[in-house]
Amino acid sequence: MTDALPARRLGPTEFVVDCDVLVRRNLRAIRRVPQMLVAVVVQPLMFVLLFSYVFGEALGGDTYRQFLIGGIMTQTVAFNAAFSALGIATDMDHGIVDRFRALPMSRLSFIASRTISDIAINVISLLVMTLAGYMIGWRIVGDAGGVMAGYAIALFFGFALSWVGAVIGIVSASMQAAQSLVLTVLFPLTFISSAFIPSSRLPTALQIVANWNPVTSVARTLREAFGNPTSVSAFIAEPVTWAGQHPAVYSFLACVVISAAAAPLSVAALKSSTR
């Protein structure tokens, strides 16, 4: 008889190792599925061109394009939370999560690896949109430090929403249900904001939501970091709120709150899931 192997301890080092293995697994799956690569690369490019030329001329031409890119970037990193939702839902449908449950690994590492994978996806998306923006005449006129800080806030926001996507993927009954639910959450979140038009042009009730929507503050953070206009016209004044006056701080705090709430909720949902 051979001696039994000692039980694997679950400490910080093991957590990092598990996350590393699973992140590489997730990114390898994206590389091998052409349709997912299209979503990562082509979708951001499509949004930039669509909003710039279909709506741009009607809403201010070049000024609107300078205003738009920060909002498009914010919308894209928000929508990329769907990768976590669909990835987890797919793993649960295919029984892969049951195998992970039988292994000596932290449940958090399975979920965290998905949200970390989304950071890499968002980096690619932001790079594509930056290049596309330069193609249509958009320019960065801010200093390098501010620009990098703006990109960091956008990536942190996408990371925070990936935890929300993870919760949706776990609680959904199927991959199709996860896709419908994540879009139901993300569409109003991104469009009831000043990502595409100044919030002051919205009805009063929606203005209140938009002014405190983190999508609005992240988009404004990017515009200020890039040196872009924060409104499409000098005659359209944005409502004065604390979030509007301190968009970077508000965005950071919102990301911390979203992550702190969604991360433990996702682990609890996975523990109680019967799928």
Short mmCIF file of C-alpha atoms in Angstrom, two decimals:
data_model
loop_
_atom_site.label_atom_id
_atom_site.label_comp_id
_atom_site.label_asym_id
_atom_site.label_seq_id
_atom_site.Cartn_x
_atom_site.Cartn_y
_atom_site.Cartn_z
CA MET A 1 0.00 0.00 0.00
CA THR A 2 1.12 3.50 -0.75
CA ASP A 3 0.84 6.25 1.80
CA ALA A 4 -2.06 8.65 1.29
CA LEU A 5 -1.13 12.04 -0.07
CA PRO A 6 -1.45 14.88 2.46
CA ALA A 7 -4.49 17.10 2.09
CA ARG A 8 -3.85 20.27 0.10
CA ARG A 9 -3.99 23.37 2.24
CA LEU A 10 -5.95 26.33 0.94
CA GLY A 11 -3.86 29.40 1.68
CA PRO A 12 -3.09 32.60 -0.23
CA THR A 13 -0.39 30.94 -2.33
CA GLU A 14 -2.70 28.13 -3.40
CA PHE A 15 -5.42 30.68 -4.19
CA VAL A 16 -3.06 32.59 -6.48
CA VAL A 17 -1.94 29.36 -8.20
CA ASP A 18 -5.55 28.27 -8.76
CA CYS A 19 -6.48 31.69 -10.17
CA ASP A 20 -3.48 31.64 -12.50
CA VAL A 21 -4.40 28.23 -13.91
CA LEU A 22 -8.06 29.15 -14.37
CA VAL A 23 -7.34 32.58 -15.89
CA ARG A 24 -5.13 30.95 -18.51
CA ARG A 25 -7.88 28.40 -19.15
CA ASN A 26 -10.47 31.16 -19.65
CA LEU A 27 -8.30 33.21 -21.99
CA ARG A 28 -7.32 30.14 -23.99
CA ALA A 29 -11.02 29.35 -24.49
CA ILE A 30 -11.63 32.85 -25.86
CA ARG A 31 -8.70 32.53 -28.26
CA ARG A 32 -10.04 29.25 -29.59
CA VAL A 33 -13.60 30.51 -30.20
CA PRO A 34 -13.64 32.99 -33.14
CA GLN A 35 -17.07 34.33 -32.20
CA MET A 36 -15.75 35.49 -28.83
CA LEU A 37 -12.80 37.20 -30.47
CA VAL A 38 -15.27 39.06 -32.67
CA ALA A 39 -17.07 40.28 -29.55
CA VAL A 40 -13.80 41.44 -27.98
CA VAL A 41 -12.38 43.21 -31.04
CA VAL A 42 -15.15 43.99 -33.52
CA GLN A 43 -17.92 45.02 -31.14
CA PRO A 44 -16.04 48.02 -29.64
CA LEU A 45 -15.03 49.12 -33.13
CA MET A 46 -18.63 48.81 -34.31
CA PHE A 47 -19.94 50.93 -31.42
CA VAL A 48 -17.38 53.68 -32.06
CA LEU A 49 -18.18 53.90 -35.77
CA LEU A 50 -21.94 53.54 -35.28
CA PHE A 51 -22.36 56.26 -32.69
CA SER A 52 -19.79 58.55 -34.28
CA TYR A 53 -21.26 58.62 -37.77
CA VAL A 54 -24.91 57.61 -37.33
CA PHE A 55 -25.58 59.95 -34.39
CA GLY A 56 -22.52 62.17 -34.44
CA GLU A 57 -23.51 64.59 -37.21
CA ALA A 58 -26.94 65.11 -35.68
CA LEU A 59 -25.57 65.74 -32.18
CA GLY A 60 -22.63 68.05 -32.76
CA GLY A 61 -20.20 66.56 -35.25
CA ASP A 62 -16.58 66.60 -34.15
CA THR A 63 -17.41 68.00 -30.70
CA TYR A 64 -19.77 65.11 -30.08
CA ARG A 65 -17.13 62.60 -31.18
CA GLN A 66 -14.69 64.06 -28.64
CA PHE A 67 -17.43 63.79 -26.01
CA LEU A 68 -18.51 60.30 -27.06
CA ILE A 69 -15.36 58.18 -26.71
CA GLY A 70 -15.24 58.28 -22.91
CA GLY A 71 -18.85 57.11 -22.80
CA ILE A 72 -18.31 54.36 -25.36
CA MET A 73 -15.33 53.07 -23.40
CA THR A 74 -17.40 53.00 -20.20
CA GLN A 75 -20.25 51.20 -21.91
CA THR A 76 -17.91 48.59 -23.39
CA VAL A 77 -16.16 47.66 -20.14
CA ALA A 78 -19.60 47.43 -18.53
CA PHE A 79 -20.96 45.16 -21.27
CA ASN A 80 -17.87 42.94 -21.01
CA ALA A 81 -19.21 41.78 -17.64
CA ALA A 82 -21.31 39.47 -19.78
CA PHE A 83 -18.19 37.35 -20.34
CA SER A 84 -18.17 36.39 -16.65
CA ALA A 85 -21.91 35.77 -16.62
CA LEU A 86 -21.93 33.59 -19.73
CA GLY A 87 -18.67 31.82 -18.90
CA ILE A 88 -19.84 30.76 -15.46
CA ALA A 89 -23.31 29.81 -16.71
CA THR A 90 -21.74 27.68 -19.46
CA ASP A 91 -19.43 25.90 -16.99
CA MET A 92 -22.37 25.18 -14.74
CA ASP A 93 -24.49 23.87 -17.63
CA HIS A 94 -21.69 21.55 -18.76
CA GLY A 95 -21.02 20.16 -15.29
CA ILE A 96 -17.51 21.62 -15.03
CA VAL A 97 -18.36 23.37 -11.77
CA ASP A 98 -19.28 20.00 -10.23
CA ARG A 99 -15.76 18.81 -11.03
CA PHE A 100 -14.26 21.93 -9.48
CA ARG A 101 -16.33 21.38 -6.33
CA ALA A 102 -14.74 17.95 -5.96
CA LEU A 103 -11.22 19.39 -6.15
CA PRO A 104 -9.29 20.84 -3.19
CA MET A 105 -9.61 24.44 -4.39
CA SER A 106 -11.30 27.59 -3.19
CA ARG A 107 -14.68 28.40 -4.69
CA LEU A 108 -13.60 32.02 -4.76
CA SER A 109 -10.72 31.21 -7.12
CA PHE A 110 -13.16 29.85 -9.72
CA ILE A 111 -15.17 33.08 -9.66
CA ALA A 112 -12.21 35.44 -9.25
CA SER A 113 -10.46 33.91 -12.26
CA ARG A 114 -13.42 34.91 -14.41
CA THR A 115 -13.39 38.50 -13.22
CA ILE A 116 -9.61 38.71 -13.65
CA SER A 117 -9.95 37.34 -17.19
CA ASP A 118 -12.33 40.20 -17.92
CA ILE A 119 -9.55 42.68 -17.10
CA ALA A 120 -7.48 41.27 -19.98
CA ILE A 121 -10.52 41.44 -22.25
CA ASN A 122 -11.14 45.06 -21.25
CA VAL A 123 -7.53 46.01 -21.92
CA ILE A 124 -7.92 44.73 -25.49
CA SER A 125 -11.26 46.52 -25.89
CA LEU A 126 -9.89 49.83 -24.64
CA LEU A 127 -6.91 49.54 -26.97
CA VAL A 128 -9.20 48.86 -29.94
CA MET A 129 -11.42 51.84 -29.07
CA THR A 130 -8.43 54.13 -28.60
CA LEU A 131 -7.13 53.28 -32.06
CA ALA A 132 -10.62 53.55 -33.56
CA GLY A 133 -11.10 56.92 -31.89
CA TYR A 134 -7.92 58.26 -33.46
CA MET A 135 -9.16 57.03 -36.85
CA ILE A 136 -12.32 59.16 -36.57
CA GLY A 137 -10.54 62.30 -35.35
CA TRP A 138 -10.75 61.90 -31.58
CA ARG A 139 -7.67 63.07 -29.71
CA ILE A 140 -6.16 62.76 -26.23
CA VAL A 141 -4.90 66.13 -24.99
CA GLY A 142 -4.48 65.28 -21.30
CA ASP A 143 -1.20 64.48 -19.56
CA ALA A 144 0.09 60.90 -19.51
CA GLY A 145 -0.42 60.41 -15.78
CA GLY A 146 -4.06 61.50 -15.94
CA VAL A 147 -4.71 59.34 -19.00
CA MET A 148 -3.32 56.23 -17.30
CA ALA A 149 -5.38 56.99 -14.19
CA GLY A 150 -8.50 57.29 -16.35
CA TYR A 151 -7.85 53.94 -18.00
CA ALA A 152 -7.24 52.41 -14.55
CA ILE A 153 -10.61 53.65 -13.30
CA ALA A 154 -12.31 52.20 -16.38
CA LEU A 155 -10.63 48.81 -15.81
CA PHE A 156 -11.57 48.86 -12.12
CA PHE A 157 -15.18 49.60 -13.07
CA GLY A 158 -15.23 46.70 -15.53
CA PHE A 159 -13.71 44.44 -12.85
CA ALA A 160 -16.39 45.47 -10.32
CA LEU A 161 -19.22 44.79 -12.77
CA SER A 162 -17.67 41.41 -13.61
CA TRP A 163 -18.51 40.34 -10.06
CA VAL A 164 -22.12 41.34 -10.76
CA GLY A 165 -21.93 39.30 -13.96
CA ALA A 166 -20.62 36.36 -11.94
CA VAL A 167 -23.63 36.54 -9.61
CA ILE A 168 -25.96 36.60 -12.61
CA GLY A 169 -24.22 33.60 -14.18
CA ILE A 170 -24.53 31.57 -10.99
CA VAL A 171 -28.18 32.32 -10.20
CA SER A 172 -29.42 31.94 -13.79
CA ALA A 173 -31.11 28.68 -14.72
CA SER A 174 -29.18 28.37 -18.00
CA MET A 175 -26.74 30.15 -20.28
CA GLN A 176 -29.64 31.62 -22.27
CA ALA A 177 -31.24 32.93 -19.09
CA ALA A 178 -27.90 34.45 -18.02
CA GLN A 179 -27.57 36.24 -21.36
CA SER A 180 -31.05 37.73 -21.09
CA LEU A 181 -30.63 38.74 -17.45
CA VAL A 182 -27.22 40.37 -17.86
CA LEU A 183 -28.47 42.49 -20.78
CA THR A 184 -31.56 43.43 -18.77
CA VAL A 185 -29.25 44.79 -16.07
CA LEU A 186 -26.59 46.41 -18.25
CA PHE A 187 -28.74 48.20 -20.84
CA PRO A 188 -30.55 50.56 -18.42
CA LEU A 189 -27.35 50.96 -16.39
CA THR A 190 -25.43 52.28 -19.40
CA PHE A 191 -28.14 54.21 -21.21
CA ILE A 192 -29.66 56.02 -18.20
CA SER A 193 -26.45 58.00 -17.86
CA SER A 194 -24.44 60.67 -19.64
CA ALA A 195 -22.40 58.11 -21.55
CA PHE A 196 -23.97 59.20 -24.86
CA ILE A 197 -25.85 62.42 -24.16
CA PRO A 198 -25.66 64.92 -21.29
CA SER A 199 -27.87 63.78 -18.42
CA SER A 200 -29.48 67.24 -18.35
CA ARG A 201 -31.35 66.30 -21.55
CA LEU A 202 -33.10 63.40 -19.81
CA PRO A 203 -36.49 63.65 -18.06
CA THR A 204 -36.22 64.88 -14.47
CA ALA A 205 -36.74 61.47 -12.84
CA LEU A 206 -34.09 59.87 -15.04
CA GLN A 207 -31.71 62.79 -14.45
CA ILE A 208 -31.52 61.93 -10.78
CA VAL A 209 -30.62 58.33 -11.60
CA ALA A 210 -28.14 59.36 -14.30
CA ASN A 211 -26.36 61.94 -12.14
CA TRP A 212 -25.50 59.32 -9.51
CA ASN A 213 -25.04 56.42 -11.92
CA PRO A 214 -21.38 55.27 -11.77
CA VAL A 215 -21.44 54.96 -15.57
CA THR A 216 -21.85 58.75 -15.71
CA SER A 217 -18.97 59.37 -13.32
CA VAL A 218 -16.62 56.89 -15.04
CA ALA A 219 -17.39 58.44 -18.44
CA ARG A 220 -16.76 61.92 -17.04
CA THR A 221 -13.53 60.72 -15.41
CA LEU A 222 -12.29 59.50 -18.78
CA ARG A 223 -13.30 62.72 -20.54
CA GLU A 224 -11.48 64.84 -17.99
CA ALA A 225 -8.44 62.54 -18.10
CA PHE A 226 -8.32 62.74 -21.91
CA GLY A 227 -8.91 66.50 -21.96
CA ASN A 228 -12.17 65.99 -23.87
CA PRO A 229 -15.32 68.12 -23.48
CA THR A 230 -17.66 67.01 -20.70
CA SER A 231 -20.68 68.31 -22.61
CA VAL A 232 -21.59 68.57 -26.27
CA SER A 233 -22.44 72.27 -26.02
CA ALA A 234 -21.63 75.25 -23.80
CA PHE A 235 -25.36 75.92 -23.67
CA ILE A 236 -26.16 72.51 -22.13
CA ALA A 237 -25.03 72.63 -18.51
CA GLU A 238 -24.74 69.43 -16.52
CA PRO A 239 -26.47 69.37 -13.10
CA VAL A 240 -24.07 70.18 -10.25
CA THR A 241 -23.72 67.19 -7.91
CA TRP A 242 -20.92 65.92 -5.68
CA ALA A 243 -20.44 62.97 -8.03
CA GLY A 244 -20.14 65.33 -11.00
CA GLN A 245 -17.62 67.54 -9.23
CA HIS A 246 -15.50 64.59 -8.03
CA PRO A 247 -16.05 61.94 -10.71
CA ALA A 248 -12.80 60.00 -10.16
CA VAL A 249 -13.32 59.74 -6.40
CA TYR A 250 -16.98 58.80 -6.79
CA SER A 251 -16.13 56.22 -9.48
CA PHE A 252 -13.49 54.63 -7.25
CA LEU A 253 -15.82 54.46 -4.25
CA ALA A 254 -18.64 53.02 -6.39
CA CYS A 255 -16.30 50.30 -7.70
CA VAL A 256 -15.22 49.40 -4.16
CA VAL A 257 -18.83 49.17 -2.98
CA ILE A 258 -19.95 47.09 -5.97
CA SER A 259 -17.03 44.67 -5.61
CA ALA A 260 -17.41 44.38 -1.83
CA ALA A 261 -21.10 43.59 -2.19
CA ALA A 262 -21.00 41.29 -5.22
CA ALA A 263 -17.92 39.17 -4.37
CA PRO A 264 -19.27 37.55 -1.17
CA LEU A 265 -22.70 37.32 -2.75
CA SER A 266 -21.29 35.34 -5.66
CA VAL A 267 -19.51 32.89 -3.34
CA ALA A 268 -22.69 32.44 -1.27
CA ALA A 269 -24.71 31.89 -4.44
CA LEU A 270 -22.25 29.26 -5.67
CA LYS A 271 -22.36 27.42 -2.33
CA SER A 272 -26.15 27.29 -2.37
CA SER A 273 -26.51 26.52 -6.07
CA THR A 274 -27.94 23.12 -6.97
CA ARG A 275 -26.89 23.23 -10.63
#
